XYZ file of C-alpha atoms in Angstrom:
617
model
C 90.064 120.566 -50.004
C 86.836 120.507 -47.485
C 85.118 122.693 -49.808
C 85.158 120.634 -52.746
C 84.697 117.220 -50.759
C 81.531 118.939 -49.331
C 80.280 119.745 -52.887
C 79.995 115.958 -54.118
C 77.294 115.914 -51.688
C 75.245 118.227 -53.582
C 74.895 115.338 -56.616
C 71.800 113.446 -54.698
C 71.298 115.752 -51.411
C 67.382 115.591 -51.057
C 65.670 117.500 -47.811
C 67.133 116.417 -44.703
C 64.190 114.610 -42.858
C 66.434 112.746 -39.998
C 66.334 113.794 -36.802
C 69.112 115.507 -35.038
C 69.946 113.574 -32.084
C 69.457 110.293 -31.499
C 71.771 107.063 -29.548
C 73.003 103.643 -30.879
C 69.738 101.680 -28.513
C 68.452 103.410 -30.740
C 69.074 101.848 -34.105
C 66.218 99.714 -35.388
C 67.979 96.076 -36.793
C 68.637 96.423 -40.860
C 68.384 100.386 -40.734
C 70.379 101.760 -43.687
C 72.598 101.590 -44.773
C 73.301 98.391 -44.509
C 76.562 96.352 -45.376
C 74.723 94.988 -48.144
C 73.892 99.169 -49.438
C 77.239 100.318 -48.465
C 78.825 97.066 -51.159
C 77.144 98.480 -53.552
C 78.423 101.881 -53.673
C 82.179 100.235 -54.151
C 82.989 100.314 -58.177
C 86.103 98.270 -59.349
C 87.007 99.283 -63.111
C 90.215 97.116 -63.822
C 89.929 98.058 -67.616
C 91.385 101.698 -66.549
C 93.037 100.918 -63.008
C 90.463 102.660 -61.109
C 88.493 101.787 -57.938
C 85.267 103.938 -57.022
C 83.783 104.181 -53.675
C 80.600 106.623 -54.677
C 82.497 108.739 -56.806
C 86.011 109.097 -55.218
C 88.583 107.173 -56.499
C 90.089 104.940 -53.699
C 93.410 102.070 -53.780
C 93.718 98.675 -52.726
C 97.523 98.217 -51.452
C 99.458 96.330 -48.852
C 99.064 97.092 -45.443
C 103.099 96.446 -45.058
C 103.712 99.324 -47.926
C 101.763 101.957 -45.468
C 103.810 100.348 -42.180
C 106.745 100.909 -44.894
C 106.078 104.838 -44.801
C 105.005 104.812 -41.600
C 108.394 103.825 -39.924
C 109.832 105.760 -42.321
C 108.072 109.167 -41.510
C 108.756 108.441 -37.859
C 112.701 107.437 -38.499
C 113.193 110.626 -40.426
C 110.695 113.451 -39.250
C 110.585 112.242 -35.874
C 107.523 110.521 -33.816
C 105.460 113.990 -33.138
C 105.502 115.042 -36.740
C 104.968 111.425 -38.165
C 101.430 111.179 -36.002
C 100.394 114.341 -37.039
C 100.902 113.517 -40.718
C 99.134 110.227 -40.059
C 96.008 111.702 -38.225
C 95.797 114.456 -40.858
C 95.671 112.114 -43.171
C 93.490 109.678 -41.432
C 90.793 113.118 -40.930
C 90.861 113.435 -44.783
C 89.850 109.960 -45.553
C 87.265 110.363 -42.538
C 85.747 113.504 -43.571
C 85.586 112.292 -47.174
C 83.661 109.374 -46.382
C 80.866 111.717 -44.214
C 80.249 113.099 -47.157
C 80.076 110.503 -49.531
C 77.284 108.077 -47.165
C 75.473 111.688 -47.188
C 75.069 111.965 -50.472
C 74.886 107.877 -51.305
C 71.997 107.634 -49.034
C 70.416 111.336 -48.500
C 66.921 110.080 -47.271
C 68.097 108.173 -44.551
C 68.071 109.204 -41.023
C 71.505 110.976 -39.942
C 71.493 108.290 -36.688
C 71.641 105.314 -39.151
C 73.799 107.479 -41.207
C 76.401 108.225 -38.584
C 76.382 104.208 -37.952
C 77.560 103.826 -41.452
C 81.123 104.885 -40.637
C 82.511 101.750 -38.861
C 81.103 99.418 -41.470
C 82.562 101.733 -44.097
C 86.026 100.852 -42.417
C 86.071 98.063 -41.755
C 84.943 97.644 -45.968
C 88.134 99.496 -46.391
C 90.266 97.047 -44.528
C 91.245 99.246 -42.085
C 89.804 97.616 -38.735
C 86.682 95.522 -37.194
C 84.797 98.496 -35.027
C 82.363 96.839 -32.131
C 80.561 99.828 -31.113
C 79.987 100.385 -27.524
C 77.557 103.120 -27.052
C 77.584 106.305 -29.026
C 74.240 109.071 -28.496
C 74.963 112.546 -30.220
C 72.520 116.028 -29.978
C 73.271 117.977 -33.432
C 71.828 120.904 -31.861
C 72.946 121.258 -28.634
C 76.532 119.988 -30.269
C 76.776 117.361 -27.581
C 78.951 113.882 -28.597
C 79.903 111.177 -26.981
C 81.305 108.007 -28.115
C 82.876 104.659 -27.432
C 84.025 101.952 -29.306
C 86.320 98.436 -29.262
C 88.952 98.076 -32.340
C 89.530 94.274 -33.523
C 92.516 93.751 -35.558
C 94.027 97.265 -36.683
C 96.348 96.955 -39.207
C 97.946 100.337 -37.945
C 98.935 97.988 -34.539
C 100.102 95.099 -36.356
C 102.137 97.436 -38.232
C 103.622 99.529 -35.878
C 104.094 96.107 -33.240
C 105.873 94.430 -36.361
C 108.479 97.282 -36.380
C 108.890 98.330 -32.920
C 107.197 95.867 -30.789
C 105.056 96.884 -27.627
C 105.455 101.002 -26.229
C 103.952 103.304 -24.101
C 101.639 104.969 -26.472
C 99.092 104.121 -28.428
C 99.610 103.744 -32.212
C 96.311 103.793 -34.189
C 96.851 107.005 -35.324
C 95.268 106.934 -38.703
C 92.200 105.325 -37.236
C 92.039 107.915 -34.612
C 92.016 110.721 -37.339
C 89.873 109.068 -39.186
C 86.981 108.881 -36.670
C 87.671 112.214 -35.527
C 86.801 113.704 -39.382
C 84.432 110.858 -39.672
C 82.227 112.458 -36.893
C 83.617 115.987 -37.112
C 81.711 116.306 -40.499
C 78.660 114.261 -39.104
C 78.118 116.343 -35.977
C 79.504 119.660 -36.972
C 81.926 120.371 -34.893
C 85.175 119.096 -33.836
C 85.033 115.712 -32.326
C 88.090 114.565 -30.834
C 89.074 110.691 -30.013
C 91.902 109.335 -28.196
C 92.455 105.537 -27.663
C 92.256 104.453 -23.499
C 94.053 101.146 -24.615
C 95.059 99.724 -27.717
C 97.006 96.702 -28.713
C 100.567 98.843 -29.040
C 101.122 99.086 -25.442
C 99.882 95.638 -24.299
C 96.207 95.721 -24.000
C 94.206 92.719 -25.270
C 92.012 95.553 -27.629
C 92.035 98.627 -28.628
C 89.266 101.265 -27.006
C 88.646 104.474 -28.278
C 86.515 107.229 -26.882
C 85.636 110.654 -28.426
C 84.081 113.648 -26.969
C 83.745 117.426 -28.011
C 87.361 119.182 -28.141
C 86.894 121.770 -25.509
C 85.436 118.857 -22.705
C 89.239 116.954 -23.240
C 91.455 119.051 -20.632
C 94.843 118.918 -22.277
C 93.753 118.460 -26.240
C 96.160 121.218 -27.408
C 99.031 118.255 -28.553
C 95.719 116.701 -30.619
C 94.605 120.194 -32.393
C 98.516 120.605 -33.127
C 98.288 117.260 -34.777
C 95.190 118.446 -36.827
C 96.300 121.885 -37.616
C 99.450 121.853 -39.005
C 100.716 124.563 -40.984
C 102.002 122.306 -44.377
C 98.255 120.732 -44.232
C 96.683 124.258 -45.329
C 95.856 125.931 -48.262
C 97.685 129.583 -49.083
C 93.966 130.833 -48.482
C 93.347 129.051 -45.037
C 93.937 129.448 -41.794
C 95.265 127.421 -39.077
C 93.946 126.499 -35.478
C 96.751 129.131 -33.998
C 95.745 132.142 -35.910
C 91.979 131.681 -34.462
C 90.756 133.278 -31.122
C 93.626 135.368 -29.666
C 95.872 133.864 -31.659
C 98.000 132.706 -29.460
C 96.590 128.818 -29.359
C 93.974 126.825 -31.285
C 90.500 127.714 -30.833
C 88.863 124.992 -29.438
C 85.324 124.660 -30.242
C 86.470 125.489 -34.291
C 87.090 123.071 -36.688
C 90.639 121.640 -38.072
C 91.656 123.473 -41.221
C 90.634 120.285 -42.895
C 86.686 121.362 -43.104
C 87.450 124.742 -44.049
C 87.347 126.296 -47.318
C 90.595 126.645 -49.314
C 91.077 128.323 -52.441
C 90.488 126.595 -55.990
C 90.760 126.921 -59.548
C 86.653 125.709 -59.418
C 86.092 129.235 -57.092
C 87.552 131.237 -59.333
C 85.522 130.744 -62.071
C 83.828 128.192 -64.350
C 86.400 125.739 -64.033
C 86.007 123.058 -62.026
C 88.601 120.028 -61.192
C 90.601 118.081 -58.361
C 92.195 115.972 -60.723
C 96.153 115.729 -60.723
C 95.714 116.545 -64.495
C 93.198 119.228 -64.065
C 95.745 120.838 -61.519
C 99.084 120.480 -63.343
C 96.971 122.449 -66.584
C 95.865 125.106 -63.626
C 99.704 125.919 -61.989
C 101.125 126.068 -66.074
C 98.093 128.360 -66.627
C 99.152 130.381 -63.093
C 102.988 130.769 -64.158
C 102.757 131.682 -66.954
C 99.511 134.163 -67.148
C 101.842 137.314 -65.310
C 104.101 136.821 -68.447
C 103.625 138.413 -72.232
C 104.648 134.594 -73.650
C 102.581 133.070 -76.611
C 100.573 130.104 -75.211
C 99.349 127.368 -77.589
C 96.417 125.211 -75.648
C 96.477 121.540 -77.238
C 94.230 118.870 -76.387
C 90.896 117.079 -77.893
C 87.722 118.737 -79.251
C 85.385 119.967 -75.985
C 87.794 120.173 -73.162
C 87.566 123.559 -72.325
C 90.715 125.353 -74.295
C 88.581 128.429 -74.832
C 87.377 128.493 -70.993
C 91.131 128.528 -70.254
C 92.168 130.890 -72.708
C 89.642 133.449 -70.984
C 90.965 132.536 -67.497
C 94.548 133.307 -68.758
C 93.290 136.472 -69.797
C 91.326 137.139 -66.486
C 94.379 136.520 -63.949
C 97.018 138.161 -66.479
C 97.529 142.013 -65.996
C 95.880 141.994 -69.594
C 92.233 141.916 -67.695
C 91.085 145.305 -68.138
C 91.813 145.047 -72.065
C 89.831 143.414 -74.464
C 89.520 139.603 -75.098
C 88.765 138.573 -78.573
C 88.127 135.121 -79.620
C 88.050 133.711 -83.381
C 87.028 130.505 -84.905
C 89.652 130.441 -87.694
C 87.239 127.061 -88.927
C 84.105 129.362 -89.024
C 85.708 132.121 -91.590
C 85.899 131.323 -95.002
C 89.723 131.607 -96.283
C 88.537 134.668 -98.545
C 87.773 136.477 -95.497
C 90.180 135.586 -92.797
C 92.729 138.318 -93.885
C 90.346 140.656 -93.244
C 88.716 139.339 -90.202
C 92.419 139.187 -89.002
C 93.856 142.689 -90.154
C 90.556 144.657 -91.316
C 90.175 146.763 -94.015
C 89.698 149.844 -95.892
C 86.793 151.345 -97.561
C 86.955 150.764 -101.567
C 89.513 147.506 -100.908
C 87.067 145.235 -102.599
C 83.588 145.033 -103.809
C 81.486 145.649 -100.582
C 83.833 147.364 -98.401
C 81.674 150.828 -98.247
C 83.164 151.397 -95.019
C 86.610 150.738 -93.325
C 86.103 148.381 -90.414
C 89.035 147.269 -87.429
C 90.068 143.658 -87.160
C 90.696 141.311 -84.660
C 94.150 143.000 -83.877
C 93.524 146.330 -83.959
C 89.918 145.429 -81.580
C 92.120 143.063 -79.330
C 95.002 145.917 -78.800
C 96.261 145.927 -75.248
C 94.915 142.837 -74.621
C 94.507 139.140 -75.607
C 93.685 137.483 -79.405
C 92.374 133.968 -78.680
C 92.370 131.747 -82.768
C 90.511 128.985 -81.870
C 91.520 125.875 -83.928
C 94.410 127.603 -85.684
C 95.349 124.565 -87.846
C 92.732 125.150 -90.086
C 94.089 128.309 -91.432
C 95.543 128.542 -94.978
C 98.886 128.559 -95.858
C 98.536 132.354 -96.738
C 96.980 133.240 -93.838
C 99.499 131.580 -91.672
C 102.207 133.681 -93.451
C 100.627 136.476 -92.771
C 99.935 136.063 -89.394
C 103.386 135.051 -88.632
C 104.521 138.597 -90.014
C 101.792 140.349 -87.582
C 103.612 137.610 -84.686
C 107.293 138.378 -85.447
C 106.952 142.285 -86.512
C 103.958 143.209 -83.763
C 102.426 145.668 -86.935
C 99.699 144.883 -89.145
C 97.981 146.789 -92.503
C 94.139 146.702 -93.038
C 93.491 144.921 -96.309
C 93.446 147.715 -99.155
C 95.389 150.177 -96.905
C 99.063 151.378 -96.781
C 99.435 152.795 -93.300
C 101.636 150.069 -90.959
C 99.921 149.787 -87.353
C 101.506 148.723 -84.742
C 99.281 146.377 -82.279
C 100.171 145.129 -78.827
C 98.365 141.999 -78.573
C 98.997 138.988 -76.622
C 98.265 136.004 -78.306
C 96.743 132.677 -77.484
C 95.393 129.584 -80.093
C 94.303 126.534 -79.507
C 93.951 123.465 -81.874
C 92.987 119.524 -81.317
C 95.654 118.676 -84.054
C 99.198 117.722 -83.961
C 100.516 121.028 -85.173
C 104.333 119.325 -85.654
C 103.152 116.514 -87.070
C 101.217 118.811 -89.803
C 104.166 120.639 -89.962
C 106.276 117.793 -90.867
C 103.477 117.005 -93.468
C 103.767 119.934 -94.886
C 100.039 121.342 -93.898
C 101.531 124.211 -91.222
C 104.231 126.339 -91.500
C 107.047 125.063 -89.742
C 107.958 128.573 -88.265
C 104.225 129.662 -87.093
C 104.458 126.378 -85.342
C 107.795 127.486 -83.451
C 106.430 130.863 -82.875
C 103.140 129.574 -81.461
C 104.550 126.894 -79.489
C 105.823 129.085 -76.776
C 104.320 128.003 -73.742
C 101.590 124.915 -75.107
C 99.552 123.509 -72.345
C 98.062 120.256 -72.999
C 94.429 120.162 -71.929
C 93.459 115.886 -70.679
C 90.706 114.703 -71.942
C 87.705 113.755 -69.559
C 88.368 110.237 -69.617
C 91.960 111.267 -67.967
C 90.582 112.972 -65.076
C 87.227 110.974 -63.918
C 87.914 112.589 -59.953
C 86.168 115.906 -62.074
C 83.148 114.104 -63.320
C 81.065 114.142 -59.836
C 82.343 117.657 -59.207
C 81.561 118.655 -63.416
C 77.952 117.095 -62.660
C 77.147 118.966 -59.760
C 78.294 122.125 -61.488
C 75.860 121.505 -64.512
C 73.201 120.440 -62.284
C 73.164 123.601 -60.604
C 73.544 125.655 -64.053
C 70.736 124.053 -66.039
C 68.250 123.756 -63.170
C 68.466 127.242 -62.848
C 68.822 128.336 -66.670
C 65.225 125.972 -66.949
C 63.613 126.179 -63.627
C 63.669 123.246 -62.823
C 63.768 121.760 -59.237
C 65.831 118.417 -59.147
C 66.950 116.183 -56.063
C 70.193 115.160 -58.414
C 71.310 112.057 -59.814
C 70.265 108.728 -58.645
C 73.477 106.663 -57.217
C 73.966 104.294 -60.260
C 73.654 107.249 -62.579
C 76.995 108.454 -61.049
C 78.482 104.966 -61.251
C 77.940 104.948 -64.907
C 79.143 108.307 -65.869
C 82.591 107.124 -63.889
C 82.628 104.412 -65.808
C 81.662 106.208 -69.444
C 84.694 107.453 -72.066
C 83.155 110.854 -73.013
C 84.412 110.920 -76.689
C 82.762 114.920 -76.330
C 84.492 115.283 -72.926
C 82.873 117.926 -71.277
C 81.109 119.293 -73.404
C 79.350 116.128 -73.625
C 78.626 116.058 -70.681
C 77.500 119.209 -70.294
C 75.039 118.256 -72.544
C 73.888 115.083 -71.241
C 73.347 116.774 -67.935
C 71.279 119.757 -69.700
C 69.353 116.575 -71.697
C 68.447 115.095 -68.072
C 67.371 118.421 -66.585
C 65.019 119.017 -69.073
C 63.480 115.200 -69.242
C 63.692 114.351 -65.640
C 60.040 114.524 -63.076
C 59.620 117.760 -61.327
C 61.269 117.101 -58.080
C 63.044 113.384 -59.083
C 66.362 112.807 -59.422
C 68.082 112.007 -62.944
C 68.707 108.319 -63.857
C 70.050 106.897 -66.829
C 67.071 106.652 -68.715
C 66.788 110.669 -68.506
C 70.745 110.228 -70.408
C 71.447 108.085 -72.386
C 68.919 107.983 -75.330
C 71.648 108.442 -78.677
C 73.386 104.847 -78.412
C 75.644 106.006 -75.839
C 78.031 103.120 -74.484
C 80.262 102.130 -71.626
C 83.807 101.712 -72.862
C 85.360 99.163 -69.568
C 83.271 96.762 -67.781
C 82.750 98.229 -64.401
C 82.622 95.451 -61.180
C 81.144 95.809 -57.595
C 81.620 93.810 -54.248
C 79.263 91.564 -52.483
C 79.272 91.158 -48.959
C 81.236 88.199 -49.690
C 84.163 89.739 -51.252
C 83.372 89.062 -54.681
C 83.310 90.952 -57.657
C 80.860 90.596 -60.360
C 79.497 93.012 -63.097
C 77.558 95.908 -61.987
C 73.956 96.163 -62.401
C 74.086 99.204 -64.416
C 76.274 97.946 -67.216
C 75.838 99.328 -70.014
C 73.337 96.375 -72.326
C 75.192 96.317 -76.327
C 72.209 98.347 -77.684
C 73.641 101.192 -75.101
C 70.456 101.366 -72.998
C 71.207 101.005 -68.967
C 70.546 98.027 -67.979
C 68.933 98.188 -64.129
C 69.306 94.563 -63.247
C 70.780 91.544 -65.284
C 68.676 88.932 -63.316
C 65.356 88.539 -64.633
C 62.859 91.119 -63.123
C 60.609 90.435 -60.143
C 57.710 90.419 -62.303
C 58.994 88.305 -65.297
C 59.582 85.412 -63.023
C 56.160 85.775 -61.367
C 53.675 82.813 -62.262
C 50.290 83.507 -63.725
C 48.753 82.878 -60.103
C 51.188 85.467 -58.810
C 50.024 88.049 -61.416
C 46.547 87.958 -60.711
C 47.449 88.158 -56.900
C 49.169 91.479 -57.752
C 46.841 92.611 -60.379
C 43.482 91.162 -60.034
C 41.430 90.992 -63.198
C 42.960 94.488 -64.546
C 44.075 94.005 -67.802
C 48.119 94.240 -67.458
C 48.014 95.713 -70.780
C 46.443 99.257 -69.642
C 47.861 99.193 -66.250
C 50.972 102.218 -66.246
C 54.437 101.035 -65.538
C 53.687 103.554 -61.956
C 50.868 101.253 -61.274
C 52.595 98.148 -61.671
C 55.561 99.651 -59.380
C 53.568 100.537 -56.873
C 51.705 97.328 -57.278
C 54.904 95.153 -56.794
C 56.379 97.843 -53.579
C 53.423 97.024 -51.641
C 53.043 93.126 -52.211
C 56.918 93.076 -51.275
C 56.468 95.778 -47.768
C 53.404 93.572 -46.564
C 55.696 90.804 -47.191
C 58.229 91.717 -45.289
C 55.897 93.337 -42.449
C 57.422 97.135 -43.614
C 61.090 96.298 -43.522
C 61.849 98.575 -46.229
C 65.725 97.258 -46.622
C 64.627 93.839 -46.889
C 61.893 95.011 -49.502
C 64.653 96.914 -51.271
C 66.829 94.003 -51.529
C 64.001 91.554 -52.548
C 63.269 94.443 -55.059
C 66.903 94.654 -56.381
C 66.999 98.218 -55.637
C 69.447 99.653 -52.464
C 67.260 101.277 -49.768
C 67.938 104.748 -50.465
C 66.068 104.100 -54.010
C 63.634 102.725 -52.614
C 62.977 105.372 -49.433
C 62.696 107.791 -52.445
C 59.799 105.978 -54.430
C 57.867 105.737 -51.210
C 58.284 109.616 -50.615
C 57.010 110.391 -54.484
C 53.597 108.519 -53.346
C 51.045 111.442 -51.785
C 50.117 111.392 -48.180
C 47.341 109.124 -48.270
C 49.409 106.652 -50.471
């Protein structure tokens, strides 16, 4: 799973210009990201049940359902086994939100960046982190950390069911700050709670070192390398080093790569949806079964129907495709069949069709229900009988084809109409694998953007930083009536229009009347929601801020303090952002989050315009 966790990164990764080691004296006050930046990057979108923390999709739910599961796990699988399925778990969710603070804020320094994670819990509900002291060397791969836990729902929990024990009980928490600053560091960074509520203390105190300077940490890298936890493709803590015990200074199987539909080719997904379509497409691809893809216009049937044909032992045969809506009905019998020289006026030559070119291998008929009534007769016969005859010939040939089509129709609801053969339908509809549309498997969109970003900026040479964070938020929040291909080509669109070395933003997108479908909310510091500023406006243009602008609420006196005597009319809208960036940082004596918030923009948006400015700027 690392792999594609690590990959959302890659949407607004800039170069890395943080230093590598650094302490918690030394965090300057308001360094970001702030609690105020961090909000920001939490999306509610009630209109589709759907909550967004920077792309991933995360739940609100009762603390007493989790304690539910929890004594439930350890009542039936035993204590041992329920902690390591709760600090597995607890990793995931820590080494997920690494990456996400990476990429939501990829200019800021990795100290202030590694100081993000307790806020980010305690946004999550989890717990109230006081840190301690914490001072890390990414280079030398030297950690050390401590911190105080204030009301842990994991210890009211666990108290509420089995009152005060001998061990400590925070077990999620302890996973999660062990993937938390496993991803940041590099290395494996184990914790362990000294006290904690569950066996009496007054708090809960957690320290975390690297795993190799713990003496007896082979019960924790058990916990963290459990065999159900890992891919087919990965490999586990006790098939390392002599294989005899985990490997200490290696990562849990949870940062390594596993294998993916995305790796094996173009297709990319984590979605539930996007994975059910991949293990139909896996069962049945060994098999010689008919397979009848079925889903709306763009969302990749023809991409599957070659992947069927790659992992089927079909590979090393030809794959032939046909638009049955691109070949007029006069010609489909012989773009099906082929035909002899002297069959009609023009044929001077005889020339193979589809089934005699795909022969051994797979025939792909892209939106089938567009065929004629004749021609789906016909091509039932070819089906049922496995032989074909060229148009104007009278020799039978038998063909071994497998064969695959794919329609965005309701093929038995035409067939009850009376606009598809009842018994094509039966013989097509095999093994049909219903494709979701794009709006059914959002989790794909920051993963589909990354993979287009990458395409396009190579197919145009192009060198992009990525997307700009509420250009994310609003392609989570947007319906895709194209599905990927639309999106494909709104990514291409903002390759080509954005700055040499910017990032995309929605001005670089949207530009046809494009519009959000579901009102999509974030969270103040404050807890409450209100409508995010990059709601789509009703003309379908982004809008950046609903509040009036900084400079349409200035006075006239203001202006000219900004401007001068320029004439505001000639003035570039560069000049006048620059202009109103370095009123507000002398303002606020350099403080660039306060200037950011002043400015309505978060402080990684800001960072960036400062770093477009040349040296002497």
């Amino acid at each position: 799973m690392a792999d594609k966790l690590i990959s959302l990164a890659e949407l607004t990764r800039g170069t890395q210009k943080s230093p590598a080691r650094g302490a918690s004296e030394q965090l300057p006050p308001g360094a970001a990201p702030t609690l105020q930046d961090l909000t920001e990057a939490l999306m509610f979108s009630p209109g589709d049940g759907r909550i967004w923390l920077n792309g991933a999709r995360m739940l609100l739910m009762h603390s007493s359902g989790l304690g539910a599961l929890r004594r439930e796990l350890i009542e039936s699988m035993g204590l041992a086994r329920a902690r390591g399925i709760m600090r597995r778990t607890g990793y995931h969710c820590g080494a997920r939100d690494a990456a996400l603070v990476r990429e939501r804020f990829p200019d800021a320094d990795t100290l202030a960046v590694f100081a993000a994670g307790p806020i980010i819990h305690a946004i999550e509900g989890a717990v109230k982190v006081e840190t301690v002291h914490f001072e890390f060397d990414m280079n030398l791969g030297t950690y050390y950390g401590e911190f105080l836990w204030h009301h842990s729902s994991e210890d009211d929990e666990h108290i509420a069911h089995y009152g005060i024990g001998t061990e400590p009980a925070c077990w999620m928490q302890t996973g999660y700050a062990t993937g938390y600053t496993s991803a940041m560091v590099g290395r494996l960074i184990l914790y362990r709670e000294v006290e904690c509520r569950s066996t009496g203390s007054n708090i809960c105190r957690l320290v975390g070192k690297p795993a190799e300077e713990w003496e007896d940490a082979e019960e924790d890298l058990a916990d963290l390398n459990a065999e159900p936890f890992v891919g087919s493709g990965g490999s586990t803590a006790a098939r390392k080093s002599d294989g005899k015990g985990a490997d200490k200074g290696a990562l849990p199987a949870g940062l390594q790569s596993e294998p993916s539909a995305a790796q094996d080719s173009d297709m990319v997904g984590i979605s539930s949806a996007f994975n059910a379509a991949c293990h139909m497409l896996r069962r049945v691809a060994p098999t010689q079964a008919t397979v009848l893809f079925t889903g709306e216009s763009g969302v990749g049937k023809e991409m599957f129907a070659r992947m069927l044909h790659r992992i089927s032992p079909r590979t090393d045969a030809p794959f032939v495709a046909i638009n049955c809506a691109a070949i007029p009905e006069n010609l489909m019998e012989s773009e099906l069949f082929g035909v002899e020289r002297g069959a009609f006026t023009g044929a001077t030559q005889s020339r193979a069709g589809r089934f005699e070119r795909a022969d051994g291998g797979t025939l792909f008929l892209d939106e089938i229900a567009t065929l004629s009534l004749v021609a789906q007769g016909k091509l039932l016969r070819a089906l049922q009988e496995g032989e074909i005859e060229r148009v104007g010939g009278s020799r039978t040939l038998k063909v071994d084809v497998r064969v695959v089509a794919a329609t965005n129709v309701d093929l038995r609801a035409a067939a009850q109409r009376g606009e598809f053969r009842e018994d094509l339908f039966f013989r097509l509809n095999v093994f049909p694998i219903h494709l979701p549309p794009l709006r059914e498997r959002k989790e794909d969109i920051p993963l589909l953007m990354t993979h287009f970003l990458h395409r396009f900026t190579q197919r145009h040479g192009r060198q992009l930083s990525g997307f700009t964070p509420r250009t994310a938020d609003t392609l989570l929040g947007y319906d895709f009536p194209g599905n990927i291909r639309e999106l494909q080509n709104l990514v291409e669109r903002g390759v080509i229009s954005a700055p040499d070395g910017g990032a995309i933003d929605l001005a670089h997108l949207f530009t046809s009347g494009e519009r959000l479908a579901q009102p999509i909310f974030s969270i103040g510091t404050r807890g409450q929601l209100a409508a995010a500023p990059h709601e789509q406006t009703p003309t379908g243009q982004a809008a950046t801020d609903r509040q009036p602008s900084p400079a349409s609420a200035q006075p006239p006196e203001a202006l000219h303090a900004l401007f001068g005597d320029k004439d505001l009319s000639r003035l570039s809208l560069q000049e006048v952002e620059d202009a109103m960036i370095d009123h507000c940082m002398a303002e606020v004596k350099g403080n660039v989050s306060e200037a950011a918030r002043r400015l309505g923009l978060t402080r990684a948006q800001l960072s960036y315009r400062l770093s477009r400015r040349p040296a002497d700027g």
